[in-house]
Short mmCIF file of C-alpha atoms and ligand atoms in Angstrom, two decimals:
data_model
loop_
_atom_site.label_atom_id
_atom_site.label_comp_id
_atom_site.label_asym_id
_atom_site.label_seq_id
_atom_site.Cartn_x
_atom_site.Cartn_y
_atom_site.Cartn_z
CA MET A 1358 -30.57 -23.02 -30.09
CA ASN A 1359 -26.84 -22.04 -30.62
CA LYS A 1360 -23.98 -23.86 -28.69
CA ILE A 1361 -21.43 -22.55 -26.34
CA MET A 1362 -17.80 -24.05 -24.97
CA MET A 1363 -17.16 -22.92 -21.62
CA PHE A 1364 -12.99 -24.35 -21.44
CA GLY A 1365 -11.96 -23.58 -18.04
CA ALA A 1366 -14.65 -24.03 -16.84
CA ARG A 1367 -15.02 -24.38 -12.15
CA GLU A 1368 -18.18 -24.68 -10.92
CA ASP A 1369 -17.85 -21.73 -8.68
CA GLU A 1370 -19.03 -20.24 -12.98
CA LYS A 1371 -21.21 -22.07 -13.32
CA GLU A 1372 -24.38 -21.40 -11.65
CA ALA A 1373 -23.90 -17.28 -13.64
CA ALA A 1374 -23.65 -19.45 -17.09
CA LEU A 1375 -27.17 -21.43 -16.97
CA THR A 1376 -28.37 -18.08 -16.44
CA TRP A 1377 -27.99 -16.88 -18.76
CA ALA A 1378 -28.46 -19.58 -21.35
CA LYS A 1379 -31.16 -19.36 -20.41
CA VAL A 1380 -31.97 -16.17 -21.04
CA ASN A 1381 -30.37 -16.18 -24.56
CA ASN A 1382 -32.02 -19.51 -25.00
CA VAL A 1383 -27.44 -20.97 -25.89
CA ASP A 1384 -27.10 -24.28 -25.45
CA ILE A 1385 -23.45 -24.36 -23.11
CA THR A 1386 -21.67 -27.09 -22.25
CA PHE A 1387 -19.16 -27.33 -19.55
CA SER A 1388 -15.44 -28.22 -20.21
CA LYS A 1389 -13.56 -28.10 -16.94
CA GLU A 1390 -10.40 -28.43 -20.31
CA ILE A 1391 -9.01 -25.22 -21.80
CA LEU A 1392 -7.99 -24.98 -25.12
CA LYS A 1393 -5.69 -26.21 -26.83
CA VAL A 1394 -3.93 -28.42 -28.70
CA GLU A 1395 -5.40 -31.59 -27.54
CA THR A 1396 -8.77 -30.25 -27.33
CA VAL A 1397 -9.77 -28.20 -29.55
CA GLU A 1398 -10.44 -30.69 -31.66
CA GLN A 1399 -13.73 -30.65 -29.03
CA LEU A 1400 -15.06 -27.22 -30.36
CA LYS A 1401 -16.98 -29.30 -33.73
CA GLY A 1402 -20.14 -28.84 -34.06
CA PHE A 1403 -20.00 -25.23 -31.93
CA ASP A 1404 -20.83 -21.76 -32.78
CA GLY A 1405 -19.01 -20.58 -30.35
CA VAL A 1406 -17.02 -20.31 -27.79
CA THR A 1407 -14.93 -18.78 -24.10
CA THR A 1408 -11.87 -19.60 -22.39
CA GLN A 1409 -9.73 -18.66 -19.34
CA GLN A 1410 -6.27 -18.93 -20.49
CA THR A 1411 -3.33 -18.69 -18.38
CA GLY A 1412 -0.56 -19.97 -20.81
CA ARG A 1413 0.18 -19.23 -23.83
CA LEU A 1414 -2.16 -20.45 -26.75
CA ASP A 1415 -0.24 -22.29 -29.41
CA ASP A 1416 -0.17 -20.41 -32.50
CA SER A 1417 -0.98 -23.46 -34.28
CA ILE A 1418 -4.65 -22.61 -32.94
CA TYR A 1419 -6.27 -20.16 -35.26
CA GLU A 1420 -6.24 -22.41 -37.97
CA ARG A 1421 -7.40 -25.17 -37.08
CA LEU A 1422 -10.44 -23.03 -34.70
CA SER A 1423 -10.75 -21.45 -38.82
CA LYS A 1424 -10.95 -24.66 -40.11
CA LEU A 1425 -13.23 -26.34 -37.73
CA GLY A 1426 -15.83 -22.86 -38.74
CA MET A 1427 -14.42 -20.92 -36.07
CA LYS A 1428 -14.73 -16.98 -35.85
CA GLN A 1429 -13.56 -15.61 -31.96
CA ILE A 1430 -12.59 -17.17 -28.74
CA ALA A 1431 -13.36 -14.81 -25.98
CA GLN A 1432 -12.00 -14.80 -22.98
CA ARG A 1433 -13.10 -14.81 -19.71
CA SER A 1434 -10.09 -11.84 -18.80
CA ALA A 1435 -9.25 -8.64 -18.80
CA GLY A 1436 -5.71 -9.74 -19.62
CA TYR A 1437 -4.95 -10.77 -23.24
CA ASP A 1438 -1.13 -11.45 -23.64
CA MET A 1439 -1.35 -15.65 -23.54
CA TYR A 1440 -3.21 -14.83 -27.54
CA ASN A 1441 -1.14 -14.13 -30.74
CA LEU A 1442 -3.49 -11.00 -31.91
CA GLU A 1443 -2.14 -10.78 -35.25
CA LYS A 1444 -1.76 -14.19 -36.55
CA ALA A 1445 -5.74 -15.08 -34.69
CA ALA A 1446 -6.74 -12.35 -37.07
CA GLU A 1447 -4.93 -13.62 -39.76
CA TYR A 1448 -7.77 -16.58 -39.94
CA ASN A 1449 -10.53 -13.97 -39.51
CA ILE A 1450 -10.85 -15.61 -35.32
CA ILE A 1451 -11.47 -12.12 -33.42
CA ILE A 1452 -10.40 -12.94 -29.60
CA SER A 1453 -12.56 -10.49 -26.83
CA ASN A 1454 -11.84 -10.11 -23.18
CA VAL A 1455 -13.75 -9.44 -20.30
CA PRO A 1456 -11.97 -5.58 -20.38
CA SER A 1457 -13.65 -4.45 -16.44
CA TYR A 1458 -15.61 -6.47 -14.44
CA SER A 1459 -14.41 -5.16 -11.63
CA PRO A 1460 -12.09 -2.98 -10.56
CA ASN A 1461 -12.93 -2.45 -7.19
CA SER A 1462 -12.47 -6.31 -6.99
CA VAL A 1463 -8.71 -5.78 -7.56
CA ALA A 1464 -8.43 -2.48 -5.64
CA GLU A 1465 -9.68 -3.49 -2.61
CA TYR A 1466 -7.25 -7.73 -2.88
CA ALA A 1467 -4.39 -4.60 -3.47
CA VAL A 1468 -5.16 -2.85 0.16
CA THR A 1469 -5.77 -5.66 1.93
CA ALA A 1470 -2.96 -6.89 1.13
CA ALA A 1471 -1.51 -3.78 1.95
CA LEU A 1472 -2.33 -3.74 5.57
CA GLN A 1473 -1.95 -6.72 5.97
CA LEU A 1474 1.98 -6.49 5.65
CA ILE A 1475 1.62 -2.06 7.11
CA ARG A 1476 0.25 -3.71 10.19
CA LYS A 1477 1.72 -7.64 10.33
CA THR A 1478 -1.41 -9.63 10.13
CA HIS A 1479 0.80 -12.84 9.20
CA LEU A 1480 3.56 -12.08 11.74
CA ILE A 1481 1.19 -11.97 14.04
CA ASN A 1482 -0.52 -14.42 12.88
CA GLN A 1483 2.34 -17.23 13.49
CA LYS A 1484 3.37 -15.59 16.93
CA VAL A 1485 -0.23 -16.72 17.96
CA GLU A 1486 -0.72 -20.42 16.46
CA GLU A 1487 2.83 -20.85 18.56
CA LYS A 1488 1.45 -19.45 21.65
CA ASP A 1489 3.10 -16.59 21.67
CA PHE A 1490 1.52 -13.92 22.53
CA ARG A 1491 3.96 -10.83 23.49
CA TRP A 1492 4.01 -7.51 22.53
CA GLN A 1493 7.03 -7.19 20.25
CA LYS A 1494 9.02 -4.67 18.10
CA SER A 1495 8.94 -6.69 15.10
CA ILE A 1496 4.77 -7.05 15.76
CA MET A 1497 4.28 -3.52 16.40
CA ALA A 1498 2.31 -1.32 12.95
CA LYS A 1499 2.50 1.64 11.62
CA GLU A 1500 -0.38 4.37 10.83
CA VAL A 1501 -1.97 3.82 7.35
CA LYS A 1502 -2.76 7.95 7.80
CA THR A 1503 0.79 8.33 8.20
CA LEU A 1504 1.95 6.68 5.18
CA GLU A 1505 2.74 7.60 1.92
CA VAL A 1506 1.39 5.37 -1.21
CA ALA A 1507 2.15 5.13 -4.67
CA ILE A 1508 0.54 3.42 -7.12
CA ILE A 1509 2.20 3.27 -10.56
CA GLY A 1510 -0.72 3.30 -13.88
CA THR A 1511 -4.02 4.73 -12.66
CA GLY A 1512 -6.73 3.21 -14.26
CA ARG A 1513 -9.38 1.82 -13.84
CA ILE A 1514 -7.49 -0.28 -10.80
CA GLY A 1515 -4.89 2.76 -10.15
CA GLN A 1516 -7.74 4.62 -9.49
CA ILE A 1517 -9.94 3.31 -6.94
CA THR A 1518 -6.69 2.66 -4.50
CA ALA A 1519 -5.88 5.24 -4.83
CA LYS A 1520 -8.91 6.41 -3.77
CA ILE A 1521 -9.50 3.72 -0.90
CA PHE A 1522 -5.83 5.26 0.33
CA LYS A 1523 -7.10 8.85 0.44
CA GLY A 1524 -10.10 6.86 2.63
CA PHE A 1525 -7.48 6.12 5.07
CA GLY A 1526 -5.61 9.43 5.43
CA ALA A 1527 -2.60 8.78 4.06
CA LYS A 1528 -1.04 11.22 1.37
CA VAL A 1529 -1.36 9.73 -2.14
CA VAL A 1530 1.32 10.03 -5.37
CA GLY A 1531 1.11 8.49 -8.76
CA TYR A 1532 3.42 8.09 -11.92
CA ASP A 1533 1.50 6.57 -15.24
CA LEU A 1534 2.65 7.36 -18.63
CA TYR A 1535 -1.27 8.93 -19.30
CA PRO A 1536 -2.14 10.97 -16.18
CA ASN A 1537 -5.91 11.26 -16.25
CA GLU A 1538 -7.26 14.42 -14.43
CA HIS A 1539 -10.25 13.00 -12.86
CA ALA A 1540 -6.66 10.79 -10.66
CA GLU A 1541 -6.01 13.56 -9.35
CA GLN A 1542 -8.97 13.62 -7.05
CA TYR A 1543 -7.24 10.82 -5.31
CA LEU A 1544 -3.08 11.72 -6.36
CA GLU A 1545 -0.12 13.64 -7.10
CA TYR A 1546 1.30 13.38 -10.31
CA LYS A 1547 5.02 12.29 -10.37
CA ASN A 1548 6.69 12.79 -13.54
CA SER A 1549 9.00 9.89 -13.33
CA ILE A 1550 8.16 5.91 -11.76
CA GLU A 1551 12.05 6.50 -9.19
CA GLU A 1552 10.41 9.63 -8.08
CA THR A 1553 7.46 8.31 -7.38
CA VAL A 1554 8.30 5.47 -5.31
CA SER A 1555 11.62 6.98 -3.78
CA ASN A 1556 9.36 8.34 -0.57
CA ALA A 1557 6.96 6.07 -0.84
CA ASP A 1558 5.39 3.83 2.48
CA ILE A 1559 3.87 1.20 0.22
CA VAL A 1560 3.94 0.74 -3.40
CA SER A 1561 1.11 -0.55 -5.43
CA ILE A 1562 0.99 -1.01 -8.99
CA HIS A 1563 -1.80 -1.20 -10.81
CA MET A 1564 -0.86 -1.05 -15.03
CA PRO A 1565 -0.86 -4.23 -17.61
CA ALA A 1566 2.18 -6.57 -18.97
CA THR A 1567 3.32 -4.40 -21.65
CA LYS A 1568 5.80 -5.54 -24.35
CA ASP A 1569 7.97 -1.72 -22.45
CA ASN A 1570 7.44 -3.18 -19.02
CA TYR A 1571 8.91 -6.62 -18.62
CA HIS A 1572 11.42 -6.20 -16.28
CA LEU A 1573 10.17 -2.87 -15.13
CA PHE A 1574 10.75 -3.86 -11.52
CA ASN A 1575 14.26 -4.66 -11.25
CA GLU A 1576 17.61 -4.13 -8.88
CA GLU A 1577 18.46 -0.62 -10.12
CA LEU A 1578 14.57 0.45 -9.35
CA PHE A 1579 14.23 -1.53 -6.19
CA ASN A 1580 17.66 0.53 -5.11
CA GLN A 1581 14.71 3.89 -5.36
CA PHE A 1582 12.38 2.48 -2.36
CA LYS A 1583 12.59 3.84 1.41
CA ASP A 1584 13.92 0.16 3.27
CA ASP A 1585 10.69 0.31 4.53
CA ALA A 1586 8.71 0.25 2.32
CA VAL A 1587 6.34 -3.06 1.04
CA PHE A 1588 5.27 -3.68 -2.80
CA ILE A 1589 2.54 -4.54 -3.86
CA ASN A 1590 2.12 -6.53 -7.34
CA THR A 1591 -1.56 -7.24 -8.14
CA ALA A 1592 -0.62 -5.98 -11.65
CA ARG A 1593 0.97 -8.94 -13.64
CA GLY A 1594 4.55 -10.64 -13.12
CA SER A 1595 6.55 -10.17 -16.03
CA ILE A 1596 7.11 -5.92 -14.65
CA VAL A 1597 8.44 -7.78 -11.74
CA ASP A 1598 12.57 -9.26 -12.08
CA THR A 1599 11.52 -11.75 -9.03
CA ARG A 1600 14.87 -12.82 -8.75
CA ALA A 1601 16.36 -8.81 -8.06
CA LEU A 1602 12.85 -9.24 -6.18
CA LEU A 1603 13.62 -11.71 -3.43
CA LYS A 1604 17.51 -9.43 -3.17
CA ALA A 1605 16.50 -6.76 -2.23
CA LEU A 1606 14.29 -7.85 0.95
CA GLU A 1607 17.52 -10.26 1.07
CA ARG A 1608 19.08 -7.33 2.04
CA GLU A 1609 16.79 -5.43 3.29
CA LYS A 1610 16.35 -2.65 0.69
CA ILE A 1611 12.93 -3.35 0.98
CA ALA A 1612 10.57 -4.44 4.22
CA GLY A 1613 8.06 -6.71 2.01
CA ALA A 1614 6.21 -7.98 -0.70
CA ALA A 1615 2.35 -8.76 -2.33
CA LEU A 1616 2.47 -10.90 -5.06
CA ASP A 1617 -0.47 -11.68 -6.35
CA THR A 1618 1.12 -12.66 -9.68
CA TYR A 1619 4.08 -14.07 -10.63
CA GLU A 1620 5.69 -13.93 -14.04
CA ASN A 1621 6.01 -18.11 -13.95
CA GLU A 1622 2.44 -18.92 -13.02
CA SER A 1623 0.69 -20.50 -15.35
CA THR A 1624 1.49 -24.13 -14.41
CA TYR A 1625 1.22 -23.08 -10.90
CA TYR A 1626 -1.79 -21.21 -10.84
CA PRO A 1627 -5.07 -21.99 -10.48
CA LYS A 1628 -3.83 -25.90 -9.51
CA ASP A 1629 -3.58 -27.53 -6.13
CA PHE A 1630 -0.18 -28.60 -6.04
CA ARG A 1631 -0.09 -30.03 -1.83
CA ASP A 1632 0.53 -33.15 -2.97
CA LYS A 1633 3.17 -32.18 -6.34
CA GLU A 1634 6.66 -31.58 -6.18
CA ILE A 1635 7.09 -27.49 -6.89
CA SER A 1636 9.98 -28.03 -8.87
CA ASP A 1637 10.85 -23.58 -9.14
CA SER A 1638 13.14 -22.60 -6.97
CA ILE A 1639 12.66 -19.19 -6.82
CA LEU A 1640 8.44 -19.60 -6.28
CA THR A 1641 9.28 -21.56 -3.24
CA GLU A 1642 11.49 -19.62 -1.77
CA LEU A 1643 8.17 -16.87 -2.15
CA VAL A 1644 6.07 -19.05 -0.65
CA THR A 1645 8.41 -19.71 2.49
CA ARG A 1646 9.77 -16.32 3.03
CA PRO A 1647 7.70 -14.67 6.25
CA ASP A 1648 7.91 -10.89 4.09
CA VAL A 1649 6.19 -12.59 1.19
CA ILE A 1650 2.58 -12.07 1.05
CA LEU A 1651 1.91 -15.13 -1.95
CA THR A 1652 -1.67 -15.78 -3.36
CA PRO A 1653 -2.94 -17.54 -6.29
CA HIS A 1654 -3.91 -14.39 -8.41
CA ILE A 1655 -6.81 -14.04 -6.70
CA ALA A 1656 -7.17 -10.43 -6.71
CA PHE A 1657 -9.82 -10.71 -9.33
CA TYR A 1658 -11.68 -13.08 -6.98
CA THR A 1659 -15.45 -11.92 -6.47
CA ASP A 1660 -19.09 -12.89 -6.46
CA VAL A 1661 -19.50 -10.23 -8.78
CA ALA A 1662 -15.64 -10.30 -10.50
CA VAL A 1663 -17.25 -14.40 -11.34
CA LYS A 1664 -20.67 -13.30 -12.50
CA ASN A 1665 -19.25 -9.70 -14.93
CA LEU A 1666 -16.92 -11.81 -16.39
CA VAL A 1667 -18.86 -15.36 -16.86
CA GLU A 1668 -21.80 -13.13 -18.48
CA GLY A 1669 -18.85 -11.32 -20.27
CA GLY A 1670 -17.57 -14.62 -22.10
CA LEU A 1671 -20.58 -15.50 -22.42
CA ASP A 1672 -22.13 -12.43 -24.44
CA ALA A 1673 -18.87 -11.59 -26.36
CA ALA A 1674 -19.66 -15.17 -28.36
CA LEU A 1675 -22.76 -13.89 -28.93
CA SER A 1676 -22.17 -11.16 -29.97
CA VAL A 1677 -20.34 -12.23 -32.51
CA ILE A 1678 -22.44 -15.68 -33.56
CA GLU A 1679 -24.92 -13.68 -34.39
CA THR A 1680 -23.58 -10.49 -35.92
CA GLY A 1681 -20.55 -11.11 -36.51
CA THR A 1682 -18.53 -9.19 -33.91
CA CYS A 1683 -18.65 -7.48 -30.56
CA GLU A 1684 -17.87 -4.67 -28.61
CA THR A 1685 -14.88 -6.56 -26.50
CA ARG A 1686 -13.12 -7.50 -29.22
CA ILE A 1687 -9.65 -7.15 -29.28
CA ASN A 1688 -7.44 -7.89 -32.24
P1 LIG B 605 -6.88 0.18 -17.56
O1 LIG B 605 -5.64 -0.09 -19.21
O2 LIG B 605 -7.74 0.53 -16.54
O3 LIG B 605 -5.15 1.26 -16.94
C1 LIG B 605 -4.29 0.94 -16.84
C2 LIG B 605 -2.89 2.30 -16.57
O4 LIG B 605 -1.89 2.00 -16.60
C3 LIG B 605 -3.68 3.03 -17.04
O5 LIG B 605 -3.60 4.32 -17.38
C4 LIG B 605 -1.89 3.35 -18.57
O6 LIG B 605 -2.04 4.38 -19.24
C5 LIG B 605 -1.57 2.73 -17.31
N1 LIG B 605 -0.06 2.09 -17.86
C6 LIG B 605 0.43 1.00 -19.00
N2 LIG B 605 1.83 0.62 -19.34
C7 LIG B 605 2.30 2.21 -18.30
C8 LIG B 605 3.44 1.98 -17.90
N3 LIG B 605 4.74 1.51 -18.23
N4 LIG B 605 3.73 2.77 -16.21
C9 LIG B 605 2.84 3.72 -16.34
N5 LIG B 605 1.11 3.57 -15.93
C10 LIG B 605 1.51 2.48 -17.10
O7 LIG B 605 -6.25 -1.29 -16.41
P2 LIG B 605 -6.67 -0.79 -15.60
O8 LIG B 605 -8.61 -2.84 -15.54
O9 LIG B 605 -6.86 -0.47 -14.61
O10 LIG B 605 -6.06 -2.79 -14.78
C11 LIG B 605 -4.73 -2.28 -14.49
C12 LIG B 605 -4.62 -4.30 -14.54
O11 LIG B 605 -4.69 -4.96 -13.18
C13 LIG B 605 -4.82 -5.13 -15.80
O12 LIG B 605 -3.79 -4.29 -16.84
C14 LIG B 605 -4.04 -6.78 -15.22
O13 LIG B 605 -2.91 -6.88 -15.35
C15 LIG B 605 -3.94 -6.31 -13.06
N6 LIG B 605 -5.47 -6.76 -13.16
C16 LIG B 605 -5.31 -8.48 -12.80
C17 LIG B 605 -5.87 -8.64 -11.66
C18 LIG B 605 -5.70 -9.83 -10.94
O14 LIG B 605 -6.60 -10.49 -9.91
N7 LIG B 605 -4.58 -9.69 -9.81
C19 LIG B 605 -7.70 -8.60 -12.48
C20 LIG B 605 -7.58 -8.05 -13.49
C21 LIG B 605 -5.91 -7.12 -13.31
#
């Protein structure tokens, strides 16, 4: 019977994994730890591995995996920026991801976060907790059907987000390096990011992190936003210069932000810091600001998505064990 190690295994993943193991006749070992220099030797005697890394993997891991006879790492997420693909290929380690496990989960969350900011629910909740039940201008909302929404990155998630906002009756505009015809049912393409954001009330980003878009959303770009616009990032933290975002909020250049991803998140998400100090002053400011809704990379986190991620990771690991490759390999 093939043996697969499931690193980074959470309680909520086990039911789907055990069902999969029974159907596929595979022995799965669960570990809460992630794959790292200190844990790689635990793979001795295993045929495959799936993991859910958030931080960058040390380059020395690939050689050690190869010496252990491992042929792959199956990442249980869409993002794979934590791997050195060339280094892995050098040691014949196939890296795979789960490219699409539920675009709806992220799109629905992006819309939820935008609605929270637009309807000011976080401020209303705060006032209700203080027993302040007055109607005041600071909690008066706008109606989405009167707004313009900018979608930057119009792939799987961006398109569903656009479709939902269109359902509200909003005007939806978009930008993508590679515009696609299908998206034009839901949005009107603009020629540049600057043009796309300039008239928008909600700006929601849905592109991968690449070398070219590091800190793409910087002071200059935030200056192009309308003063009462809100910014939603369910994509990747590195796309946004968080200091510049905080500055834009501070000088009321934009009205609010919902950040499901943060550029230095890997130290903190998804961990319990209730009894620990947070030494990152930017993160502390994000947590406490009333105009920021901060969430710990949770947009994907639905029952459907978790099942698809578990099965996607295990399918990829088993496919490499049995056939030497898999459909979702990246390198
Ligand atoms: P996708 O590959 O279907 O679409 C991405 C789109 O972004 C493509 O159309 C691409 O041409 C475009 N793009 C790339 N670079 C761009 C740039 N510089 N400017 C404008 N457009 C650009 O990807 P999908 O499935 O829609 O996912 C989008 C992103 O969402 C992922 O790459 C990931 O970073 C993020 N994500 C976040 C999750 C969360 O829980 N917060 C979960 C899953 C994905």
